[in-house]
Tab-separated table of C-alpha atoms and ligand atoms in Angstrom:
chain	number	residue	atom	x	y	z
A	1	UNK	CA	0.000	0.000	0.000
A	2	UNK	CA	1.561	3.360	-1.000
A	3	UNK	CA	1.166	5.439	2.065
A	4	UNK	CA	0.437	9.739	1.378
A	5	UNK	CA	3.430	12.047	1.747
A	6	UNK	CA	3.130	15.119	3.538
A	7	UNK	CA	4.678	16.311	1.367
A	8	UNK	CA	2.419	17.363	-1.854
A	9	UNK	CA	4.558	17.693	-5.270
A	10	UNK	CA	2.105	17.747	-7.650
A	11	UNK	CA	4.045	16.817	-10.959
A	12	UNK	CA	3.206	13.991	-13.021
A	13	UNK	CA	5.189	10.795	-12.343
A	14	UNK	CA	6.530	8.262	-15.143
A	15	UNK	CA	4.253	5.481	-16.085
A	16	UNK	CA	5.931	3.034	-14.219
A	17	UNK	CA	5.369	4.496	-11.089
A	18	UNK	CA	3.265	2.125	-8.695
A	19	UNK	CA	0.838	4.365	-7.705
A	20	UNK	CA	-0.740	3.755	-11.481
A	21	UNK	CA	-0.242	0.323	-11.335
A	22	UNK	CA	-2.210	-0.145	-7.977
A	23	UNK	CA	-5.712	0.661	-6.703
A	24	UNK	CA	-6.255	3.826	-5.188
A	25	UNK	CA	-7.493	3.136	-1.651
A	26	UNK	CA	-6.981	6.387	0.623
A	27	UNK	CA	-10.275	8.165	1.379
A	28	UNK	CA	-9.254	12.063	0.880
A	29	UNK	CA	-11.080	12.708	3.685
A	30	UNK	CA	-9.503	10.229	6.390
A	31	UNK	CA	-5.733	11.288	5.121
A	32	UNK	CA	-3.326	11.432	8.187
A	33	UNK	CA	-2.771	15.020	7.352
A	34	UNK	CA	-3.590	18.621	6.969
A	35	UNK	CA	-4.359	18.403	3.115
A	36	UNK	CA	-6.322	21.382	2.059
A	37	UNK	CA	-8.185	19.865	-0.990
A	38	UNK	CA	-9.437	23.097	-2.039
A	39	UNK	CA	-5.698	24.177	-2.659
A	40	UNK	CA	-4.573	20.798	-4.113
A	41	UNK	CA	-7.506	21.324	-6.496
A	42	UNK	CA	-6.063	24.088	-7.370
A	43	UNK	CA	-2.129	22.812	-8.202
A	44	UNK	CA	-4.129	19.877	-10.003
A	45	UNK	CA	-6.198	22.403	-12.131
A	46	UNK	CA	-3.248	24.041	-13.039
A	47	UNK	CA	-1.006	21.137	-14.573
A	48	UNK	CA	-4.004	19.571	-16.032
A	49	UNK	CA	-3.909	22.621	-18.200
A	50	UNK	CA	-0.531	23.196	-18.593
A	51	UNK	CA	-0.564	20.057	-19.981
A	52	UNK	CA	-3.677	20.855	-22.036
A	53	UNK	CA	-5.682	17.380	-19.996
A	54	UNK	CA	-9.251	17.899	-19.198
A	55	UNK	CA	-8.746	15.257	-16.610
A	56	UNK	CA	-5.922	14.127	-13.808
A	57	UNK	CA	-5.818	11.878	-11.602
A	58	UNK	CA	-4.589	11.230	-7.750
A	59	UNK	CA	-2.085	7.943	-9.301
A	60	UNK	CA	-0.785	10.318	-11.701
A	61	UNK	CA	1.063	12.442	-9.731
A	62	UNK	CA	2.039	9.427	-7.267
A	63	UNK	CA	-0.527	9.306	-5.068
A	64	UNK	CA	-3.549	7.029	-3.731
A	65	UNK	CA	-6.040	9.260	-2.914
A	66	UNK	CA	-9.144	8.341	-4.398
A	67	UNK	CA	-9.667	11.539	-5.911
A	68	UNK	CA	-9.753	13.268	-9.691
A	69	UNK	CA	-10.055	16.515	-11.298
A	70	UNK	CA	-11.800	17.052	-14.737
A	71	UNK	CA	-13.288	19.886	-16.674
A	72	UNK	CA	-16.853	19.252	-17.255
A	73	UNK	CA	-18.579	20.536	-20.541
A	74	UNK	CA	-20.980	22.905	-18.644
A	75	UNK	CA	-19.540	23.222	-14.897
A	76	UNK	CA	-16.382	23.597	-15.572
A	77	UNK	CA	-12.946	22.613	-13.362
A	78	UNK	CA	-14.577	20.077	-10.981
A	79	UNK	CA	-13.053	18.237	-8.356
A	80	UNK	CA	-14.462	14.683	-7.796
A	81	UNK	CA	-13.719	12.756	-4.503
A	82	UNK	CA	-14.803	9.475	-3.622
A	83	UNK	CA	-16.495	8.761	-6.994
A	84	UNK	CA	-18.738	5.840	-8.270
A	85	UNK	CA	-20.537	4.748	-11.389
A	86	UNK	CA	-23.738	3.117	-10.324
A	87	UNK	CA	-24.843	2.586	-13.736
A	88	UNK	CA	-23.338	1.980	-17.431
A	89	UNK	CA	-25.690	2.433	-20.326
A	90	UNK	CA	-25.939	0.042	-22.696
A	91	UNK	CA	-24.898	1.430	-25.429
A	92	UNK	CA	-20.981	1.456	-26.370
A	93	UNK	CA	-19.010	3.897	-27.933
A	94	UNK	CA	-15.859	3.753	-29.842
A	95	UNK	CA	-13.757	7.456	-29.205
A	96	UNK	CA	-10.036	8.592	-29.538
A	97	UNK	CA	-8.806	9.189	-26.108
A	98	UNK	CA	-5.208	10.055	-25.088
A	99	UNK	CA	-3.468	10.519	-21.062
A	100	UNK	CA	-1.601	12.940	-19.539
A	101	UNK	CA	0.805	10.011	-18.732
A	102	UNK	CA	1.544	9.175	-21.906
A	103	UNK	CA	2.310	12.300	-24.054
A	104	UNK	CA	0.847	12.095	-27.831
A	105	UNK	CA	-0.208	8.564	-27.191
A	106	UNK	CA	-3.827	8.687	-28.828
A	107	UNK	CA	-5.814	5.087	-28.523
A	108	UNK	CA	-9.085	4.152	-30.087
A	109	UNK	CA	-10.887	2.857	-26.647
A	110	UNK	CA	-14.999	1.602	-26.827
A	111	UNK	CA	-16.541	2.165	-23.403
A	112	UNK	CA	-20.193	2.708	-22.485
A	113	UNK	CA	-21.607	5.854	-23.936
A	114	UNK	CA	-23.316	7.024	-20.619
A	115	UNK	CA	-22.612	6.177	-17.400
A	116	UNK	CA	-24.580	7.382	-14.059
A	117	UNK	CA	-22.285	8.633	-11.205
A	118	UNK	CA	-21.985	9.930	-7.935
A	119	UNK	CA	-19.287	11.253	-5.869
A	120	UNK	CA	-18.508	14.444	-3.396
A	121	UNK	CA	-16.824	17.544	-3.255
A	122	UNK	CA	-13.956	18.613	-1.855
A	123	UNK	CA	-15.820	19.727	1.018
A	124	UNK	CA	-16.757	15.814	1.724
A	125	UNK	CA	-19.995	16.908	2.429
A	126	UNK	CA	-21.521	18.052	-0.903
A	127	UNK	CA	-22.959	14.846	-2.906
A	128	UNK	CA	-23.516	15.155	-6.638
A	129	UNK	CA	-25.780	12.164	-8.449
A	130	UNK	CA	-25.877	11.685	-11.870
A	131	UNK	CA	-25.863	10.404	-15.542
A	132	UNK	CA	-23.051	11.821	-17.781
A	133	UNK	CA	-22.574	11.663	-21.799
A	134	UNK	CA	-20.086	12.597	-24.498
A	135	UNK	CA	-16.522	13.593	-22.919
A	136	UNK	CA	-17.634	13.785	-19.351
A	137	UNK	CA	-19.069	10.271	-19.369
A	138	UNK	CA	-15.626	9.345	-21.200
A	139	UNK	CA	-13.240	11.188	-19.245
A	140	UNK	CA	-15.102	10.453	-15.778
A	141	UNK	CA	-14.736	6.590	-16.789
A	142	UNK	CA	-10.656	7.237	-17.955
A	143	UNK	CA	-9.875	8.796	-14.387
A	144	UNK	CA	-12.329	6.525	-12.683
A	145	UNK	CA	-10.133	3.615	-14.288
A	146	UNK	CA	-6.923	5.731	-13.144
A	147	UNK	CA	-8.018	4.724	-9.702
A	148	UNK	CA	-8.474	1.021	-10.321
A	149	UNK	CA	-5.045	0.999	-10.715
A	150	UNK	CA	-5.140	0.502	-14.775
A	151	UNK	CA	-4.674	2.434	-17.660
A	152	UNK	CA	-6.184	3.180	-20.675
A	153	UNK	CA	-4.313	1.104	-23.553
A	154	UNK	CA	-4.892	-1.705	-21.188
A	155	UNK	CA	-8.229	-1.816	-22.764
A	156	UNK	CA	-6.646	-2.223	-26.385
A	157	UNK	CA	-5.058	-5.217	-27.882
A	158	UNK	CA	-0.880	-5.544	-27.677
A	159	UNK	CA	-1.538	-4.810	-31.852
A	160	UNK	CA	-3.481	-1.859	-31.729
A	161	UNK	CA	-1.272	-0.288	-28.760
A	162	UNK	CA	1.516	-0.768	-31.078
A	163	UNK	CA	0.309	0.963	-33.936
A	164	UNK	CA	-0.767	3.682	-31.825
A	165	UNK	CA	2.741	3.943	-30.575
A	166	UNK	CA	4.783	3.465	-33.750
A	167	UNK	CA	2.380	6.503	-34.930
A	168	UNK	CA	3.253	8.467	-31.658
A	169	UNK	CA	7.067	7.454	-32.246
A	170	UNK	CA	6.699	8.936	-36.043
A	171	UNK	CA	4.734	12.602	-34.527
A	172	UNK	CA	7.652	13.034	-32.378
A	173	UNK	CA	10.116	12.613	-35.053
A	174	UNK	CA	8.168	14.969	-36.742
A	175	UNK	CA	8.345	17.364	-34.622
A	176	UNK	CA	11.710	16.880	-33.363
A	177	UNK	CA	12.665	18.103	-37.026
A	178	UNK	CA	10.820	21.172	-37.032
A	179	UNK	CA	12.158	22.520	-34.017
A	180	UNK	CA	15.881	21.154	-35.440
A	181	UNK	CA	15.046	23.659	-38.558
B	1	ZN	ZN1	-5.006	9.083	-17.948
């Protein structure tokens, strides 16, 4: 079990890093420290867009916490603690997704199109209920996974992550050259 550090660097860790290979099992809320949520909201918030994400997740910057951040189509930056999906819709849906973890790495993944959810705010108090679609539904189920302890191309076949990564390995070369000229 990967215990919290008091001390909070909130910088993404490399994708071998156990905390995103195993399942996310401290409660924000009971952490053996002073953590002011609302501030490490904040820090999250801030690399998530740095890095141009609309989601990160506790594992990715070497933690346990079962906690996310994600920007939601209406709301906005939200902060999700504790979360659950009661409910998957039928319905699948094949979209492109990609991971702060893995830089340019863009994977064809088919999940569930909606998916009904609950969790609470970083006040631990404030519940939210309900059913989500398009990118929150996909990127509240790719952070929800974050927090299993797996990862998104572990949803692919070993073919299809390599083609996905022979095309990442060619984009970099790409741009590698422009920015030699
Ligand atoms: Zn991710």
């Amino acid at each position: 079990m990967l215990e919290p550090t008091d001390k909070w660097l909130c910088e993404l860790v490399e994708p071998r890093h156990p905390a995103l290979h195993t399942p996310a099992n401290i409660d924000p809320f009971t952490a053996p420290d002073d953590a002011n949520w609302a501030q490490r909201e904040v820090d999250m918030f801030e690399l998530m867009h740095k890095r141009h994400g609309i989601g990160l997740a506790s594992p990715q910057i070497g933690n346990s916490y079962t906690m996310f951040v994600m920007n939601m189509q209406d709301t906005g930056d939200v902060g999700v603690y504790n979360p659950k999906i009661l409910e998957f819709s039928e319905e699948t849906i094949q979209m492109e997704e990609g991971c702060l973890t893995f830089p340019l790495l863009y994977i064809h993944v088919t999940r569930p199109e909606k998916v009904k959810v609950s969790y609470t705010l970083y006040d631990g108090k404030t519940e939210v209920e309900g059913w989500l679609e398009g990118m929150d539904s996909r990127c509240f189920q790719h952070e929800f996974e974050h927090l299993q302890g797996k990862l998104f191309l572990d949803n692919v076949s070993e073919l299809k992550l390599q083609r996905a990564m022979k095309k990442r390995d060619k984009y970099l070369k790409e741009i590698q050259r422009k920015v030699k000229i």
